[in-house]
Amino acid sequence: MENELSGLSATFDREIDVANTLKELDSIRIKFLGRKGLLSVFYEKFGKLSKEERPKIGQILNSMKNKIEEKITRKVEALSETIPSISIDYTMPGYKIPAGKYHLISQTIKRVKDIFQGLNFDIADGPEIETDYYNFESLNFPEHHPARDMQDTFHVDGKHVLRTHTSPVQIRTMEKRTPPLNIISIGKCYRNDPLDASHLPVFQQVEGLMISEEVNFGDLKGVLKIFFSEFFQKETNIRLNPSYFPFTEPSAEVSVTCPICTNGCPLCKKSGWIEIFGAGMVDPNVFKKVNYDAEKWTGFAFGGGIERLTLIKHSINDIRLLYENDVRFLNQF
Ligand code: PHE
């Protein structure tokens, strides 16, 4: 009987060693200590033993029972510590973590920069508070010239204005660099316009300037066609209508084929064309201001509103929506 008991003890040790769930421990407890368990068989046999055998076997039986109980309890405690008190259902769908995204205007700026950088244009920059010289005079707007009235200016003091367009960056860049050069500049501009569905007193422009010994009007049209086709992600045609800017000669109003419709919609006022940019060949008077040889260098420039690009691309009919920052609106893009 002693041998059988030590065999049972070894079996228990093996089983408890590999058990690692509460359920397994419970069935081990039932298997060894249960009313009809393995140990109970020995208690029955114990009853039939002689008086001499009883004390020794009784002691072995009791210490084995204690050992089994103790080992199971210890392992249950150890396992309970590692099991979280709440049960997790790993098959449940997870929580959605709200993620931020670029504002619609930032998305446009990023896209415009990407496209022009792909066309080998550098990014240039300039201040928002400009001198009268950079905003007007260097760009061939003489003092008291009526062209200054084209742009309702916020004056800071007698000499400084909030820039009304990004064209001063053309001058600042030409002063710093020698041609040939290709640059774009994007930034805030200010005009004393009443706020309505298509005007903001603060808005953003993209300005482009390309100068080399042989660029011409056809190159201007080509660059713009590639840009607008990429930006609207749709083959886009360009139309150049005669216009006037003091710093370009000839000057043009750039229209694009409506990116939304094929046969007339409210956005293009049923014409199929949308006016979008100003453009032209750099006026020789501008080259003179920055000491470039106007006989040697030619250049084109273009500029237009970042907000307008955004409104057209996404068919939005009110510019104010872009800056109200209502997340229900912004989340759609
Ligand atoms: N600066 C002009 C405007 O704000 C746009 C423009 C830029 C026109 C470059 C021609 C060339 O209206």
CSV table of C-alpha atoms and ligand atoms in Angstrom, one decimal:
chain,number,residue,atom,x,y,z
A,1,MET,CA,0.0,0.0,0.0
A,2,GLU,CA,2.9,2.3,0.7
A,3,ASN,CA,4.2,1.8,-2.8
A,4,GLU,CA,0.8,2.5,-4.3
A,5,LEU,CA,0.5,5.7,-2.3
A,6,SER,CA,3.9,7.0,-3.4
A,7,GLY,CA,2.9,6.1,-7.1
A,8,LEU,CA,-0.3,8.2,-6.5
A,9,SER,CA,1.8,11.1,-5.1
A,10,ALA,CA,4.0,11.1,-8.1
A,11,THR,CA,1.0,11.1,-10.5
A,12,PHE,CA,-0.4,14.1,-8.6
A,13,ASP,CA,2.9,16.0,-8.8
A,14,ARG,CA,3.1,15.5,-12.5
A,15,GLU,CA,-0.5,16.7,-13.1
A,16,ILE,CA,-0.3,19.7,-10.8
A,17,ASP,CA,2.9,20.8,-12.5
A,18,VAL,CA,1.3,21.1,-16.0
A,19,ALA,CA,-2.1,22.5,-14.8
A,20,ASN,CA,-2.4,26.2,-15.6
A,21,THR,CA,-6.1,27.0,-15.5
A,22,LEU,CA,-8.4,27.2,-12.6
A,23,LYS,CA,-10.6,24.7,-14.4
A,24,GLU,CA,-7.8,22.1,-14.6
A,25,LEU,CA,-7.0,22.6,-10.9
A,26,ASP,CA,-10.6,22.0,-10.1
A,27,SER,CA,-10.7,18.7,-11.9
A,28,ILE,CA,-7.5,17.6,-10.2
A,29,ARG,CA,-9.0,18.4,-6.9
A,30,ILE,CA,-12.1,16.3,-7.7
A,31,LYS,CA,-9.9,13.5,-9.2
A,32,PHE,CA,-7.7,13.1,-6.0
A,33,LEU,CA,-9.8,14.4,-3.1
A,34,GLY,CA,-13.4,14.0,-4.3
A,35,ARG,CA,-15.8,11.7,-2.5
A,36,LYS,CA,-15.2,9.0,-5.1
A,37,GLY,CA,-11.6,10.3,-5.8
A,38,LEU,CA,-8.4,8.4,-5.9
A,39,LEU,CA,-7.6,9.0,-2.2
A,40,SER,CA,-11.0,7.8,-1.1
A,41,VAL,CA,-10.1,4.3,-2.3
A,42,PHE,CA,-7.2,4.3,0.1
A,43,TYR,CA,-9.3,5.5,3.0
A,44,GLU,CA,-11.6,2.5,2.3
A,45,LYS,CA,-8.7,0.1,2.3
A,46,PHE,CA,-7.4,1.8,5.5
A,47,GLY,CA,-10.5,0.6,7.3
A,48,LYS,CA,-9.6,-2.9,6.6
A,49,LEU,CA,-6.0,-2.7,7.9
A,50,SER,CA,-4.7,-4.4,11.0
A,51,LYS,CA,-4.1,-2.4,14.2
A,52,GLU,CA,-0.3,-2.5,13.7
A,53,GLU,CA,-0.4,-1.2,10.2
A,54,ARG,CA,-2.9,1.7,10.8
A,55,PRO,CA,-0.7,4.3,12.5
A,56,LYS,CA,2.0,4.3,9.8
A,57,ILE,CA,-0.4,4.2,6.8
A,58,GLY,CA,-2.7,6.7,8.5
A,59,GLN,CA,0.1,9.2,8.9
A,60,ILE,CA,1.1,8.8,5.2
A,61,LEU,CA,-2.5,9.2,4.1
A,62,ASN,CA,-3.0,12.3,6.1
A,63,SER,CA,0.1,14.0,5.1
A,64,MET,CA,-0.6,13.2,1.5
A,65,LYS,CA,-4.1,14.7,1.7
A,66,ASN,CA,-2.6,17.8,3.3
A,67,LYS,CA,0.1,18.1,0.7
A,68,ILE,CA,-2.5,17.8,-2.2
A,69,GLU,CA,-4.8,20.4,-0.6
A,70,GLU,CA,-2.0,22.7,0.0
A,71,LYS,CA,-0.4,22.5,-3.4
A,72,ILE,CA,-3.8,23.0,-5.1
A,73,THR,CA,-4.6,26.0,-3.0
A,74,ARG,CA,-1.2,27.6,-3.6
A,75,LYS,CA,-1.5,27.2,-7.4
A,76,VAL,CA,-5.0,28.6,-7.4
A,77,GLU,CA,-3.7,31.6,-5.6
A,78,ALA,CA,-0.9,32.0,-8.0
A,79,LEU,CA,-3.1,31.7,-11.0
A,80,SER,CA,-5.7,34.1,-9.6
A,81,GLU,CA,-3.1,36.9,-9.4
A,82,THR,CA,-2.2,36.7,-13.1
A,83,ILE,CA,-5.8,36.6,-14.3
A,84,PRO,CA,-7.4,40.1,-14.7
A,85,SER,CA,-10.4,40.5,-12.4
A,86,ILE,CA,-12.6,41.7,-15.4
A,87,SER,CA,-13.0,39.2,-18.2
A,88,ILE,CA,-12.2,40.6,-21.6
A,89,ASP,CA,-14.0,39.4,-24.7
A,90,TYR,CA,-11.3,39.7,-27.4
A,91,THR,CA,-13.8,39.1,-30.2
A,92,MET,CA,-15.7,42.4,-29.5
A,93,PRO,CA,-15.0,45.2,-32.0
A,94,GLY,CA,-12.5,47.7,-30.6
A,95,TYR,CA,-13.0,51.4,-29.7
A,96,LYS,CA,-12.5,53.9,-32.5
A,97,ILE,CA,-9.8,56.3,-31.5
A,98,PRO,CA,-10.6,59.7,-33.0
A,99,ALA,CA,-7.7,60.7,-35.4
A,100,GLY,CA,-6.9,64.3,-36.4
A,101,LYS,CA,-6.5,65.3,-40.0
A,102,TYR,CA,-5.3,68.2,-42.1
A,103,HIS,CA,-7.6,71.2,-42.4
A,104,LEU,CA,-9.1,71.5,-45.9
A,105,ILE,CA,-7.0,74.6,-46.6
A,106,SER,CA,-3.8,72.8,-45.4
A,107,GLN,CA,-4.7,69.9,-47.7
A,108,THR,CA,-4.9,72.3,-50.7
A,109,ILE,CA,-1.6,74.0,-49.8
A,110,LYS,CA,0.2,70.6,-49.4
A,111,ARG,CA,-1.2,69.4,-52.7
A,112,VAL,CA,-0.2,72.7,-54.6
A,113,LYS,CA,3.3,72.5,-53.1
A,114,ASP,CA,3.7,68.8,-54.0
A,115,ILE,CA,2.6,69.4,-57.6
A,116,PHE,CA,4.9,72.4,-58.2
A,117,GLN,CA,7.8,70.8,-56.4
A,118,GLY,CA,7.3,67.9,-58.8
A,119,LEU,CA,7.7,70.4,-61.6
A,120,ASN,CA,11.0,71.6,-60.2
A,121,PHE,CA,9.7,74.8,-58.5
A,122,ASP,CA,11.3,75.9,-55.2
A,123,ILE,CA,9.3,77.3,-52.3
A,124,ALA,CA,9.9,81.0,-51.5
A,125,ASP,CA,8.6,83.1,-48.7
A,126,GLY,CA,8.1,86.8,-47.7
A,127,PRO,CA,6.6,88.9,-44.9
A,128,GLU,CA,2.9,89.6,-44.5
A,129,ILE,CA,3.5,93.2,-43.5
A,130,GLU,CA,5.1,94.7,-46.5
A,131,THR,CA,6.5,98.0,-47.5
A,132,ASP,CA,4.7,100.1,-50.0
A,133,TYR,CA,7.7,99.5,-52.3
A,134,TYR,CA,7.5,95.7,-52.4
A,135,ASN,CA,3.7,95.5,-52.5
A,136,PHE,CA,3.3,98.2,-55.2
A,137,GLU,CA,6.1,100.3,-56.5
A,138,SER,CA,8.6,97.6,-57.4
A,139,LEU,CA,5.7,95.8,-59.2
A,140,ASN,CA,5.2,98.8,-61.4
A,141,PHE,CA,2.3,100.4,-59.6
A,142,PRO,CA,3.5,104.0,-59.6
A,143,GLU,CA,2.3,106.3,-56.8
A,144,HIS,CA,-1.2,107.6,-57.4
A,145,HIS,CA,-1.6,105.2,-60.2
A,146,PRO,CA,-5.3,104.1,-60.4
A,147,ALA,CA,-4.2,100.4,-60.6
A,148,ARG,CA,-3.6,100.6,-56.8
A,149,ASP,CA,-7.3,100.9,-56.4
A,150,MET,CA,-7.7,97.4,-57.8
A,151,GLN,CA,-6.7,96.1,-54.4
A,152,ASP,CA,-8.4,97.6,-51.3
A,153,THR,CA,-5.4,98.0,-49.0
A,154,PHE,CA,-5.1,97.8,-45.2
A,155,HIS,CA,-2.5,100.4,-44.3
A,156,VAL,CA,-0.3,99.8,-41.3
A,157,ASP,CA,1.4,103.2,-41.4
A,158,GLY,CA,2.6,105.6,-44.0
A,159,LYS,CA,5.1,103.2,-45.4
A,160,HIS,CA,3.7,99.7,-44.6
A,161,VAL,CA,0.7,97.8,-45.7
A,162,LEU,CA,-0.7,94.3,-45.1
A,163,ARG,CA,0.3,92.7,-48.4
A,164,THR,CA,-2.6,92.6,-50.8
A,165,HIS,CA,-1.1,89.8,-52.9
A,166,THR,CA,1.9,87.4,-52.9
A,167,SER,CA,3.6,89.1,-55.8
A,168,PRO,CA,6.0,91.0,-53.6
A,169,VAL,CA,7.7,87.6,-53.0
A,170,GLN,CA,8.6,87.7,-56.7
A,171,ILE,CA,10.7,90.9,-56.1
A,172,ARG,CA,12.2,89.7,-52.9
A,173,THR,CA,13.3,86.4,-54.5
A,174,MET,CA,14.7,88.1,-57.7
A,175,GLU,CA,16.7,90.5,-55.5
A,176,LYS,CA,18.3,87.5,-53.6
A,177,ARG,CA,18.9,85.1,-56.5
A,178,THR,CA,20.2,85.1,-60.0
A,179,PRO,CA,18.2,83.7,-62.9
A,180,PRO,CA,17.2,81.2,-64.2
A,181,LEU,CA,14.7,80.4,-61.4
A,182,ASN,CA,11.4,78.7,-60.7
A,183,ILE,CA,9.6,79.5,-57.5
A,184,ILE,CA,6.2,79.4,-56.0
A,185,SER,CA,5.1,81.2,-52.8
A,186,ILE,CA,2.0,80.5,-50.7
A,187,GLY,CA,0.8,82.7,-47.9
A,188,LYS,CA,-1.8,85.0,-46.4
A,189,CYS,CA,-2.9,88.2,-48.1
A,190,TYR,CA,-5.2,91.0,-46.9
A,191,ARG,CA,-7.8,93.2,-48.6
A,192,ASN,CA,-10.4,95.5,-47.2
A,193,ASP,CA,-13.2,93.5,-48.8
A,194,PRO,CA,-16.6,93.0,-47.1
A,195,LEU,CA,-17.0,89.4,-46.0
A,196,ASP,CA,-19.5,87.5,-48.2
A,197,ALA,CA,-19.8,84.1,-49.8
A,198,SER,CA,-16.9,84.7,-52.2
A,199,HIS,CA,-14.7,87.3,-50.3
A,200,LEU,CA,-12.6,87.2,-47.2
A,201,PRO,CA,-10.5,90.1,-45.8
A,202,VAL,CA,-7.8,87.5,-45.1
A,203,PHE,CA,-7.2,84.9,-47.7
A,204,GLN,CA,-4.3,82.9,-49.1
A,205,GLN,CA,-2.6,83.1,-52.5
A,206,VAL,CA,-0.2,80.9,-54.5
A,207,GLU,CA,2.2,82.8,-56.6
A,208,GLY,CA,4.4,81.3,-59.3
A,209,LEU,CA,7.4,82.8,-61.2
A,210,MET,CA,9.6,81.2,-63.8
A,211,ILE,CA,12.5,83.0,-65.4
A,212,SER,CA,15.0,81.8,-68.0
A,213,GLU,CA,16.5,82.9,-71.3
A,214,GLU,CA,13.7,81.5,-73.4
A,215,VAL,CA,10.4,81.0,-71.5
A,216,ASN,CA,7.3,82.1,-73.3
A,217,PHE,CA,3.5,82.3,-73.1
A,218,GLY,CA,3.2,78.7,-74.3
A,219,ASP,CA,5.3,77.5,-71.4
A,220,LEU,CA,3.0,79.4,-69.0
A,221,LYS,CA,0.0,77.7,-70.5
A,222,GLY,CA,1.7,74.3,-70.4
A,223,VAL,CA,2.7,74.6,-66.7
A,224,LEU,CA,-0.8,75.8,-65.7
A,225,LYS,CA,-2.4,73.0,-67.7
A,226,ILE,CA,-0.3,70.4,-65.9
A,227,PHE,CA,-0.9,72.0,-62.6
A,228,PHE,CA,-4.7,72.2,-62.9
A,229,SER,CA,-5.0,68.7,-64.4
A,230,GLU,CA,-3.0,67.3,-61.4
A,231,PHE,CA,-4.8,69.4,-58.9
A,232,PHE,CA,-8.4,68.6,-60.1
A,233,GLN,CA,-7.2,65.1,-60.9
A,234,LYS,CA,-8.9,65.5,-64.3
A,235,GLU,CA,-7.7,66.5,-67.7
A,236,THR,CA,-8.2,70.3,-67.6
A,237,ASN,CA,-8.0,72.8,-70.4
A,238,ILE,CA,-6.8,76.4,-70.0
A,239,ARG,CA,-8.1,79.6,-71.6
A,240,LEU,CA,-6.2,82.8,-71.4
A,241,ASN,CA,-8.2,86.0,-71.8
A,242,PRO,CA,-6.6,89.5,-72.1
A,243,SER,CA,-6.4,91.3,-68.8
A,244,TYR,CA,-4.3,93.9,-67.0
A,245,PHE,CA,-1.8,93.7,-64.2
A,246,PRO,CA,0.9,96.4,-63.9
A,247,PHE,CA,3.7,93.9,-63.4
A,248,THR,CA,2.9,91.6,-66.4
A,249,GLU,CA,2.8,92.4,-70.1
A,250,PRO,CA,0.9,90.9,-71.7
A,251,SER,CA,-1.5,89.9,-68.9
A,252,ALA,CA,-4.1,87.3,-68.9
A,253,GLU,CA,-7.1,86.0,-66.9
A,254,VAL,CA,-6.7,82.3,-66.7
A,255,SER,CA,-9.8,80.1,-66.9
A,256,VAL,CA,-10.1,76.4,-66.6
A,257,THR,CA,-12.6,73.9,-67.9
A,258,CYS,CA,-15.2,73.3,-65.2
A,259,PRO,CA,-13.8,70.3,-63.2
A,260,ILE,CA,-17.3,69.3,-62.1
A,261,CYS,CA,-19.7,69.3,-65.1
A,262,THR,CA,-19.6,68.7,-68.8
A,263,ASN,CA,-22.6,70.7,-69.8
A,264,GLY,CA,-23.1,73.6,-67.4
A,265,CYS,CA,-23.6,73.8,-63.7
A,266,PRO,CA,-24.1,76.6,-61.1
A,267,LEU,CA,-20.3,76.6,-60.3
A,268,CYS,CA,-19.3,77.6,-63.9
A,269,LYS,CA,-22.5,79.6,-64.4
A,270,LYS,CA,-23.4,77.2,-67.2
A,271,SER,CA,-20.5,78.4,-69.3
A,272,GLY,CA,-18.2,75.4,-68.8
A,273,TRP,CA,-15.3,77.8,-67.8
A,274,ILE,CA,-14.2,79.1,-64.5
A,275,GLU,CA,-11.9,82.1,-64.0
A,276,ILE,CA,-9.2,81.1,-61.5
A,277,PHE,CA,-5.8,82.8,-61.8
A,278,GLY,CA,-4.2,86.0,-63.0
A,279,ALA,CA,-1.0,85.6,-65.1
A,280,GLY,CA,1.3,87.1,-67.6
A,281,MET,CA,4.8,87.7,-68.9
A,282,VAL,CA,7.0,89.6,-66.4
A,283,ASP,CA,7.0,93.3,-67.4
A,284,PRO,CA,10.5,94.6,-68.3
A,285,ASN,CA,10.0,97.4,-65.8
A,286,VAL,CA,9.9,94.8,-63.0
A,287,PHE,CA,13.2,93.3,-64.3
A,288,LYS,CA,14.7,96.8,-64.2
A,289,LYS,CA,13.8,97.2,-60.5
A,290,VAL,CA,15.8,94.1,-59.6
A,291,ASN,CA,18.6,94.8,-62.0
A,292,TYR,CA,18.0,91.9,-64.3
A,293,ASP,CA,18.9,92.4,-67.9
A,294,ALA,CA,15.4,92.6,-69.6
A,295,GLU,CA,17.0,92.0,-73.0
A,296,LYS,CA,18.4,88.7,-71.8
A,297,TRP,CA,15.8,87.3,-69.4
A,298,THR,CA,12.1,86.5,-69.9
A,299,GLY,CA,9.7,85.2,-67.4
A,300,PHE,CA,6.1,84.4,-66.6
A,301,ALA,CA,4.2,84.8,-63.4
A,302,PHE,CA,0.8,83.6,-62.2
A,303,GLY,CA,-1.2,83.8,-59.0
A,304,GLY,CA,-4.5,82.9,-57.5
A,305,GLY,CA,-6.5,82.1,-54.4
A,306,ILE,CA,-5.9,79.0,-52.4
A,307,GLU,CA,-9.5,79.2,-51.1
A,308,ARG,CA,-10.9,79.5,-54.6
A,309,LEU,CA,-9.0,76.4,-55.7
A,310,THR,CA,-10.4,74.6,-52.7
A,311,LEU,CA,-14.0,75.7,-53.3
A,312,ILE,CA,-13.9,74.7,-56.9
A,313,LYS,CA,-12.2,71.3,-56.3
A,314,HIS,CA,-14.8,70.3,-53.6
A,315,SER,CA,-17.9,72.2,-55.1
A,316,ILE,CA,-18.3,74.3,-52.0
A,317,ASN,CA,-20.5,77.4,-52.5
A,318,ASP,CA,-19.5,79.6,-49.6
A,319,ILE,CA,-16.0,80.6,-48.8
A,320,ARG,CA,-16.9,81.3,-45.1
A,321,LEU,CA,-17.4,77.6,-44.5
A,322,LEU,CA,-13.7,77.1,-44.8
A,323,TYR,CA,-12.9,79.1,-41.7
A,324,GLU,CA,-15.9,78.5,-39.5
A,325,ASN,CA,-14.1,75.3,-38.4
A,326,ASP,CA,-17.3,73.3,-37.9
A,327,VAL,CA,-16.0,69.8,-37.6
A,328,ARG,CA,-19.2,68.4,-39.1
A,329,PHE,CA,-18.2,70.3,-42.3
A,330,LEU,CA,-14.4,69.7,-42.1
A,331,ASN,CA,-14.8,65.9,-41.4
A,332,GLN,CA,-16.4,65.5,-44.9
A,333,PHE,CA,-13.0,66.1,-46.6
B,1,PHE,N1,-1.1,89.4,-57.9
B,1,PHE,C1,-2.3,89.3,-58.7
B,1,PHE,C2,-3.5,89.4,-57.9
B,1,PHE,O1,-3.4,89.3,-56.7
B,1,PHE,C3,-2.3,87.9,-59.4
B,1,PHE,C4,-1.2,87.8,-60.4
B,1,PHE,C5,0.0,87.2,-60.0
B,1,PHE,C6,-1.3,88.2,-61.7
B,1,PHE,C7,1.0,87.0,-60.9
B,1,PHE,C8,-0.3,88.1,-62.6
B,1,PHE,C9,0.9,87.4,-62.2
B,1,PHE,O2,-4.6,89.7,-58.4
